[in-house]
PDB file of C-alpha atoms and ligand atoms in Angstrom:
ATOM      1  CA  UNK R 186     -78.943 -17.234 -46.555  1.00  0.00           C
ATOM      2  CA  UNK R 187     -80.256 -14.085 -45.598  1.00  0.00           C
ATOM      3  CA  UNK R 188     -83.430 -13.902 -44.279  1.00  0.00           C
ATOM      4  CA  UNK R 189     -86.264 -10.973 -44.366  1.00  0.00           C
ATOM      5  CA  UNK R 190     -88.917 -10.685 -41.472  1.00  0.00           C
ATOM      6  CA  UNK R 191     -91.412  -8.354 -43.058  1.00  0.00           C
ATOM      7  CA  UNK R 192     -94.257  -6.827 -40.834  1.00  0.00           C
ATOM      8  CA  UNK R 193     -96.683  -4.125 -40.416  1.00  0.00           C
ATOM      9  CA  UNK R 194     -97.691  -3.201 -36.739  1.00  0.00           C
ATOM     10  CA  UNK R 195    -100.479  -0.578 -35.344  1.00  0.00           C
ATOM     11  CA  UNK R 196     -99.975  -1.072 -31.140  1.00  0.00           C
ATOM     12  CA  UNK R 197     -96.554  -3.271 -31.604  1.00  0.00           C
ATOM     13  CA  UNK R 198     -97.402  -6.992 -30.928  1.00  0.00           C
ATOM     14  CA  UNK R 199     -96.535  -7.850 -34.564  1.00  0.00           C
ATOM     15  CA  UNK R 200     -93.003  -5.961 -34.590  1.00  0.00           C
ATOM     16  CA  UNK R 201     -92.761  -7.677 -30.857  1.00  0.00           C
ATOM     17  CA  UNK R 202     -93.034 -11.170 -32.988  1.00  0.00           C
ATOM     18  CA  UNK R 203     -90.910  -9.991 -35.917  1.00  0.00           C
ATOM     19  CA  UNK R 204     -88.106  -9.634 -33.442  1.00  0.00           C
ATOM     20  CA  UNK R 205     -88.470 -12.998 -31.793  1.00  0.00           C
ATOM     21  CA  UNK R 206     -88.762 -14.293 -34.949  1.00  0.00           C
ATOM     22  CA  UNK R 207     -85.514 -12.559 -36.082  1.00  0.00           C
ATOM     23  CA  UNK R 208     -83.782 -13.569 -32.266  1.00  0.00           C
ATOM     24  CA  UNK R 209     -84.754 -16.740 -32.712  1.00  0.00           C
ATOM     25  CA  UNK R 210     -83.291 -17.473 -36.271  1.00  0.00           C
ATOM     26  CA  UNK R 211     -80.149 -16.622 -34.813  1.00  0.00           C
ATOM     27  CA  UNK R 212     -80.070 -12.650 -34.958  1.00  0.00           C
ATOM     28  CA  UNK R 213     -76.951 -11.801 -37.554  1.00  0.00           C
ATOM     29  CA  UNK R 214     -77.701 -11.352 -40.908  1.00  0.00           C
ATOM     30  CA  UNK R 215     -81.357 -11.443 -40.356  1.00  0.00           C
ATOM     31  CA  UNK R 216     -83.306  -7.925 -41.373  1.00  0.00           C
ATOM     32  CA  UNK R 217     -86.303  -6.894 -40.075  1.00  0.00           C
ATOM     33  CA  UNK R 218     -88.045  -4.296 -42.175  1.00  0.00           C
ATOM     34  CA  UNK R 219     -91.248  -2.557 -40.949  1.00  0.00           C
ATOM     35  CA  UNK R 220     -93.399  -1.622 -43.831  1.00  0.00           C
ATOM     36  CA  UNK R 221     -95.119   1.277 -42.742  1.00  0.00           C
ATOM     37  CA  UNK R 222     -91.881   2.901 -42.955  1.00  0.00           C
ATOM     38  CA  UNK R 223     -90.046   0.924 -45.779  1.00  0.00           C
ATOM     39  CA  UNK R 224     -91.581   1.988 -48.664  1.00  0.00           C
ATOM     40  CA  UNK R 225     -89.531   0.106 -50.981  1.00  0.00           C
ATOM     41  CA  UNK R 226     -87.712  -3.040 -50.120  1.00  0.00           C
ATOM     42  CA  UNK R 227     -85.502  -4.879 -52.616  1.00  0.00           C
ATOM     43  CA  UNK R 228     -86.396  -8.185 -52.154  1.00  0.00           C
ATOM     44  CA  UNK R 229     -83.428  -9.678 -54.251  1.00  0.00           C
ATOM     45  CA  UNK R 230     -81.371  -9.259 -50.723  1.00  0.00           C
ATOM     46  CA  UNK R 231     -83.019 -12.131 -49.437  1.00  0.00           C
ATOM     47  CA  UNK R 232     -83.710 -16.020 -49.819  1.00  0.00           C
ATOM     48  CA  UNK R 233     -85.986 -16.658 -47.392  1.00  0.00           C
ATOM     49  CA  UNK R 234     -88.905 -14.270 -46.452  1.00  0.00           C
ATOM     50  CA  UNK R 235     -91.368 -14.033 -43.204  1.00  0.00           C
ATOM     51  CA  UNK R 236     -94.564 -11.818 -43.547  1.00  0.00           C
ATOM     52  CA  UNK R 237     -96.335 -10.523 -40.398  1.00  0.00           C
ATOM     53  CA  UNK R 238     -99.232  -8.199 -39.558  1.00  0.00           C
ATOM     54  CA  UNK R 239    -102.155  -7.764 -37.363  1.00  0.00           C
ATOM     55  CA  UNK R 240    -105.662  -8.008 -37.611  1.00  0.00           C
ATOM     56  CA  UNK R 241    -108.339  -5.342 -36.482  1.00  0.00           C
ATOM     57  CA  UNK R 242    -111.810  -5.604 -36.828  1.00  0.00           C
ATOM     58  CA  UNK R 243    -111.012  -8.504 -38.695  1.00  0.00           C
ATOM     59  CA  UNK R 244    -108.470  -8.086 -41.361  1.00  0.00           C
ATOM     60  CA  UNK R 245    -105.112  -7.189 -41.977  1.00  0.00           C
ATOM     61  CA  UNK R 246    -103.343  -4.260 -42.193  1.00  0.00           C
ATOM     62  CA  UNK R 247    -104.265  -3.150 -46.325  1.00  0.00           C
ATOM     63  CA  UNK R 248    -100.179  -2.296 -46.556  1.00  0.00           C
ATOM     64  CA  UNK R 249     -99.852  -6.279 -46.451  1.00  0.00           C
ATOM     65  CA  UNK R 250    -102.007  -7.311 -48.677  1.00  0.00           C
ATOM     66  CA  UNK R 251    -100.853  -4.745 -50.599  1.00  0.00           C
ATOM     67  CA  UNK R 252     -97.132  -5.740 -50.812  1.00  0.00           C
ATOM     68  CA  UNK R 253     -97.604  -9.267 -51.097  1.00  0.00           C
ATOM     69  CA  UNK R 254     -99.747  -8.812 -54.478  1.00  0.00           C
ATOM     70  CA  UNK R 255     -97.514  -6.526 -55.684  1.00  0.00           C
ATOM     71  CA  UNK R 256     -94.167  -8.735 -55.393  1.00  0.00           C
ATOM     72  CA  UNK R 257     -96.369 -12.005 -55.753  1.00  0.00           C
ATOM     73  CA  UNK R 258     -93.347 -13.200 -58.524  1.00  0.00           C
ATOM     74  CA  UNK R 259     -90.570 -12.035 -56.655  1.00  0.00           C
ATOM     75  CA  UNK R 260     -91.920 -14.069 -52.849  1.00  0.00           C
ATOM     76  CA  UNK R 261     -93.153 -17.118 -54.902  1.00  0.00           C
ATOM     77  CA  UNK R 262     -89.613 -17.941 -55.710  1.00  0.00           C
ATOM     78  CA  UNK R 263     -88.271 -17.405 -51.834  1.00  0.00           C
ATOM     79  CA  UNK R 264     -88.862 -19.744 -48.748  1.00  0.00           C
ATOM     80  CA  UNK R 265     -91.855 -17.484 -47.112  1.00  0.00           C
ATOM     81  CA  UNK R 266     -93.852 -18.012 -43.399  1.00  0.00           C
ATOM     82  CA  UNK R 267     -96.646 -15.838 -42.933  1.00  0.00           C
ATOM     83  CA  UNK R 268     -97.983 -14.640 -39.383  1.00  0.00           C
ATOM     84  CA  UNK R 269    -101.235 -12.817 -37.769  1.00  0.00           C
ATOM     85  CA  UNK R 270    -101.312 -11.560 -34.655  1.00  0.00           C
ATOM     86  CA  UNK R 271    -105.014 -12.058 -33.417  1.00  0.00           C
ATOM     87  CA  UNK R 272    -106.969 -12.505 -30.201  1.00  0.00           C
ATOM     88  CA  UNK R 273    -110.449 -14.162 -31.399  1.00  0.00           C
ATOM     89  CA  UNK R 274    -109.414 -17.453 -31.421  1.00  0.00           C
ATOM     90  CA  UNK R 275    -112.708 -18.937 -33.359  1.00  0.00           C
ATOM     91  CA  UNK R 276    -112.412 -16.459 -36.392  1.00  0.00           C
ATOM     92  CA  UNK R 277    -108.294 -17.436 -36.195  1.00  0.00           C
ATOM     93  CA  UNK R 278    -107.940 -19.719 -39.639  1.00  0.00           C
ATOM     94  CA  UNK R 279    -110.544 -17.530 -41.219  1.00  0.00           C
ATOM     95  CA  UNK R 280    -108.256 -14.371 -40.255  1.00  0.00           C
ATOM     96  CA  UNK R 281    -105.074 -15.735 -41.314  1.00  0.00           C
ATOM     97  CA  UNK R 282    -106.462 -17.321 -44.194  1.00  0.00           C
ATOM     98  CA  UNK R 283    -107.951 -13.877 -45.426  1.00  0.00           C
ATOM     99  CA  UNK R 284    -104.574 -11.944 -44.587  1.00  0.00           C
ATOM    100  CA  UNK R 285    -103.005 -12.977 -47.481  1.00  0.00           C
ATOM    101  CA  UNK R 286    -103.478 -14.008 -51.519  1.00  0.00           C
ATOM    102  CA  UNK R 287    -104.468 -17.312 -51.622  1.00  0.00           C
ATOM    103  CA  UNK R 288    -101.296 -17.841 -53.995  1.00  0.00           C
ATOM    104  CA  UNK R 289     -99.270 -17.042 -51.415  1.00  0.00           C
ATOM    105  CA  UNK R 290    -101.015 -18.507 -48.501  1.00  0.00           C
ATOM    106  CA  UNK R 291    -100.502 -22.134 -50.291  1.00  0.00           C
ATOM    107  CA  UNK R 292     -97.112 -21.770 -51.133  1.00  0.00           C
ATOM    108  CA  UNK R 293     -95.554 -20.570 -47.882  1.00  0.00           C
ATOM    109  CA  UNK R 294     -94.319 -23.179 -46.199  1.00  0.00           C
ATOM    110  CA  UNK R 295     -95.319 -22.590 -42.704  1.00  0.00           C
ATOM    111  CA  UNK R 296     -98.148 -19.881 -42.092  1.00  0.00           C
ATOM    112  CA  UNK R 297     -99.521 -19.440 -38.278  1.00  0.00           C
ATOM    113  CA  UNK R 298    -101.914 -17.085 -35.998  1.00  0.00           C
ATOM    114  CA  UNK R 299     -99.672 -15.853 -33.296  1.00  0.00           C
ATOM    115  CA  UNK R 300    -102.044 -14.951 -30.631  1.00  0.00           C
ATOM    116  CA  UNK R 301    -101.657 -11.295 -29.501  1.00  0.00           C
ATOM    117  CA  UNK R 302    -101.914  -8.420 -26.803  1.00  0.00           C
ATOM    118  CA  UNK R 303    -104.424  -6.032 -25.980  1.00  0.00           C
ATOM    119  CA  UNK R 304    -102.399  -3.239 -24.732  1.00  0.00           C
ATOM    120  CA  UNK R 305    -105.315  -0.785 -23.617  1.00  0.00           C
ATOM    121  CA  UNK R 306    -102.401   1.820 -23.303  1.00  0.00           C
ATOM    122  CA  UNK R 307    -101.562   2.344 -26.921  1.00  0.00           C
ATOM    123  CA  UNK R 308    -105.214   2.428 -27.686  1.00  0.00           C
ATOM    124  CA  UNK R 309    -107.178   5.687 -28.800  1.00  0.00           C
ATOM    125  CA  UNK R 310    -110.556   6.161 -26.764  1.00  0.00           C
ATOM    126  CA  UNK R 311    -112.478   4.418 -29.530  1.00  0.00           C
ATOM    127  CA  UNK R 312    -110.617   1.274 -29.720  1.00  0.00           C
ATOM    128  CA  UNK R 313    -110.551   0.884 -26.111  1.00  0.00           C
ATOM    129  CA  UNK R 314    -114.657   0.944 -26.471  1.00  0.00           C
ATOM    130  CA  UNK R 315    -114.392  -1.612 -29.176  1.00  0.00           C
ATOM    131  CA  UNK R 316    -112.017  -3.823 -27.064  1.00  0.00           C
ATOM    132  CA  UNK R 317    -114.285  -4.073 -24.592  1.00  0.00           C
ATOM    133  CA  UNK R 318    -117.447  -4.315 -26.047  1.00  0.00           C
ATOM    134  CA  UNK R 319    -116.518  -7.001 -28.415  1.00  0.00           C
ATOM    135  CA  UNK R 320    -113.900  -9.328 -26.273  1.00  0.00           C
ATOM    136  CA  UNK R 321    -115.234  -8.175 -22.856  1.00  0.00           C
ATOM    137  CA  UNK R 322    -111.566  -7.360 -22.004  1.00  0.00           C
ATOM    138  CA  UNK R 323    -110.891  -3.936 -19.905  1.00  0.00           C
ATOM    139  CA  UNK R 324    -107.339  -4.382 -18.966  1.00  0.00           C
ATOM    140  CA  UNK R 325    -104.101  -5.254 -20.648  1.00  0.00           C
ATOM    141  CA  UNK R 326    -103.918  -8.673 -21.301  1.00  0.00           C
ATOM    142  CA  UNK R 327    -101.067 -11.040 -23.189  1.00  0.00           C
ATOM    143  CA  UNK R 328    -101.917 -13.888 -25.258  1.00  0.00           C
ATOM    144  CA  UNK R 329     -98.943 -14.659 -27.639  1.00  0.00           C
ATOM    145  CA  UNK R 330     -98.546 -17.910 -28.490  1.00  0.00           C
ATOM    146  CA  UNK R 331     -95.218 -18.564 -28.053  1.00  0.00           C
ATOM    147  CA  UNK R 332     -94.659 -22.012 -29.587  1.00  0.00           C
ATOM    148  CA  UNK R 333     -96.115 -20.890 -32.564  1.00  0.00           C
ATOM    149  CA  UNK R 334     -93.293 -18.684 -33.349  1.00  0.00           C
ATOM    150  CA  UNK R 335     -91.468 -20.795 -32.495  1.00  0.00           C
ATOM    151  CA  UNK R 336     -92.526 -23.652 -35.352  1.00  0.00           C
ATOM    152  CA  UNK R 337     -92.146 -20.364 -37.670  1.00  0.00           C
ATOM    153  CA  UNK R 338     -88.725 -20.085 -36.664  1.00  0.00           C
ATOM    154  CA  UNK R 339     -88.570 -24.076 -37.017  1.00  0.00           C
ATOM    155  CA  UNK R 340     -89.722 -23.922 -40.511  1.00  0.00           C
ATOM    156  CA  UNK R 341     -87.465 -20.618 -41.839  1.00  0.00           C
ATOM    157  CA  UNK R 342     -83.822 -22.413 -40.249  1.00  0.00           C
TER     158      UNK R 342
HETATM  159  C1  FMN C1098    -109.352  -1.603 -32.698  1.00  0.00           C
HETATM  160  C2  FMN C1098    -108.859  -3.522 -32.477  1.00  0.00           C
HETATM  161  C3  FMN C1098    -109.712  -4.227 -33.115  1.00  0.00           C
HETATM  162  C4  FMN C1098    -109.237  -6.260 -33.197  1.00  0.00           C
HETATM  163  N1  FMN C1098    -110.365  -6.567 -33.862  1.00  0.00           N
HETATM  164  C5  FMN C1098    -109.909  -7.745 -34.088  1.00  0.00           C
HETATM  165  C6  FMN C1098    -110.727  -9.120 -34.470  1.00  0.00           C
HETATM  166  O1  FMN C1098    -111.637  -8.001 -35.529  1.00  0.00           O
HETATM  167  N2  FMN C1098    -109.680 -10.263 -34.589  1.00  0.00           N
HETATM  168  C7  FMN C1098    -108.885 -10.648 -34.633  1.00  0.00           C
HETATM  169  O2  FMN C1098    -108.958 -11.867 -33.729  1.00  0.00           O
HETATM  170  N3  FMN C1098    -108.609  -9.571 -33.084  1.00  0.00           N
HETATM  171  C8  FMN C1098    -108.770  -8.657 -33.377  1.00  0.00           C
HETATM  172  N4  FMN C1098    -107.895  -7.319 -32.176  1.00  0.00           N
HETATM  173  C9  FMN C1098    -106.588  -7.844 -31.554  1.00  0.00           C
HETATM  174  C10 FMN C1098    -105.311  -7.503 -32.005  1.00  0.00           C
HETATM  175  O3  FMN C1098    -105.025  -8.387 -33.741  1.00  0.00           O
HETATM  176  C11 FMN C1098    -104.359  -7.771 -31.293  1.00  0.00           C
HETATM  177  O4  FMN C1098    -104.619  -6.558 -30.685  1.00  0.00           O
HETATM  178  C12 FMN C1098    -102.798  -7.702 -31.861  1.00  0.00           C
HETATM  179  O5  FMN C1098    -101.809  -8.194 -30.869  1.00  0.00           O
HETATM  180  C13 FMN C1098    -102.307  -6.482 -32.171  1.00  0.00           C
HETATM  181  O6  FMN C1098    -100.884  -6.380 -33.186  1.00  0.00           O
HETATM  182  P1  FMN C1098    -100.410  -5.071 -33.397  1.00  0.00           P
HETATM  183  O7  FMN C1098    -100.056  -4.130 -32.205  1.00  0.00           O
HETATM  184  O8  FMN C1098     -99.379  -5.741 -34.203  1.00  0.00           O
HETATM  185  O9  FMN C1098    -101.469  -4.372 -34.248  1.00  0.00           O
HETATM  186  C14 FMN C1098    -108.290  -6.232 -32.569  1.00  0.00           C
HETATM  187  C15 FMN C1098    -107.610  -5.186 -31.610  1.00  0.00           C
HETATM  188  C16 FMN C1098    -108.018  -4.193 -31.808  1.00  0.00           C
HETATM  189  C17 FMN C1098    -107.089  -3.079 -30.435  1.00  0.00           C
END
């Protein structure tokens, strides 16, 4: 069974999570695919697909939504798990639901918010100002939910 972990990441956390899922599934035969640099993905090569992104200003990257919509028919014939990275805990469930088309969300066997990171070294000036103002956090912070990642891995095994 071949698996692809297809993701978009702005500052590297969703990518880190994709690699963690890849390692958890055993590495061999598991591909990680960055949506920002791979526009044409041949889904016929995979039986299982994990799709992930990260939340900024309440929404997931547009390329994640577009990918899901464009490939909906193919995706609904595979084993699917979904994740988003996010840091605003009270909004987690809403942000997760809003990140994927409803049909795919309901179909997926596992969908998780896996926490995230504020990486101040990778943010631009405006992002730093926004994050400080909205969250009150002003230094690099890690809040990745490793048990949620483990649950995705277990579901896809
Ligand atoms: C400018 C900015 C805006 C963000 N907005 C939200 C938000 O609206 N809700 C939320 O839950 N997390 C928000 N986050 C937290 C990100 O989801 C978190 O940093 C995540 O780990 C980013 O993953 P990435 O590096 O893969 O893009 C924001 C982060 C930044 C830098």
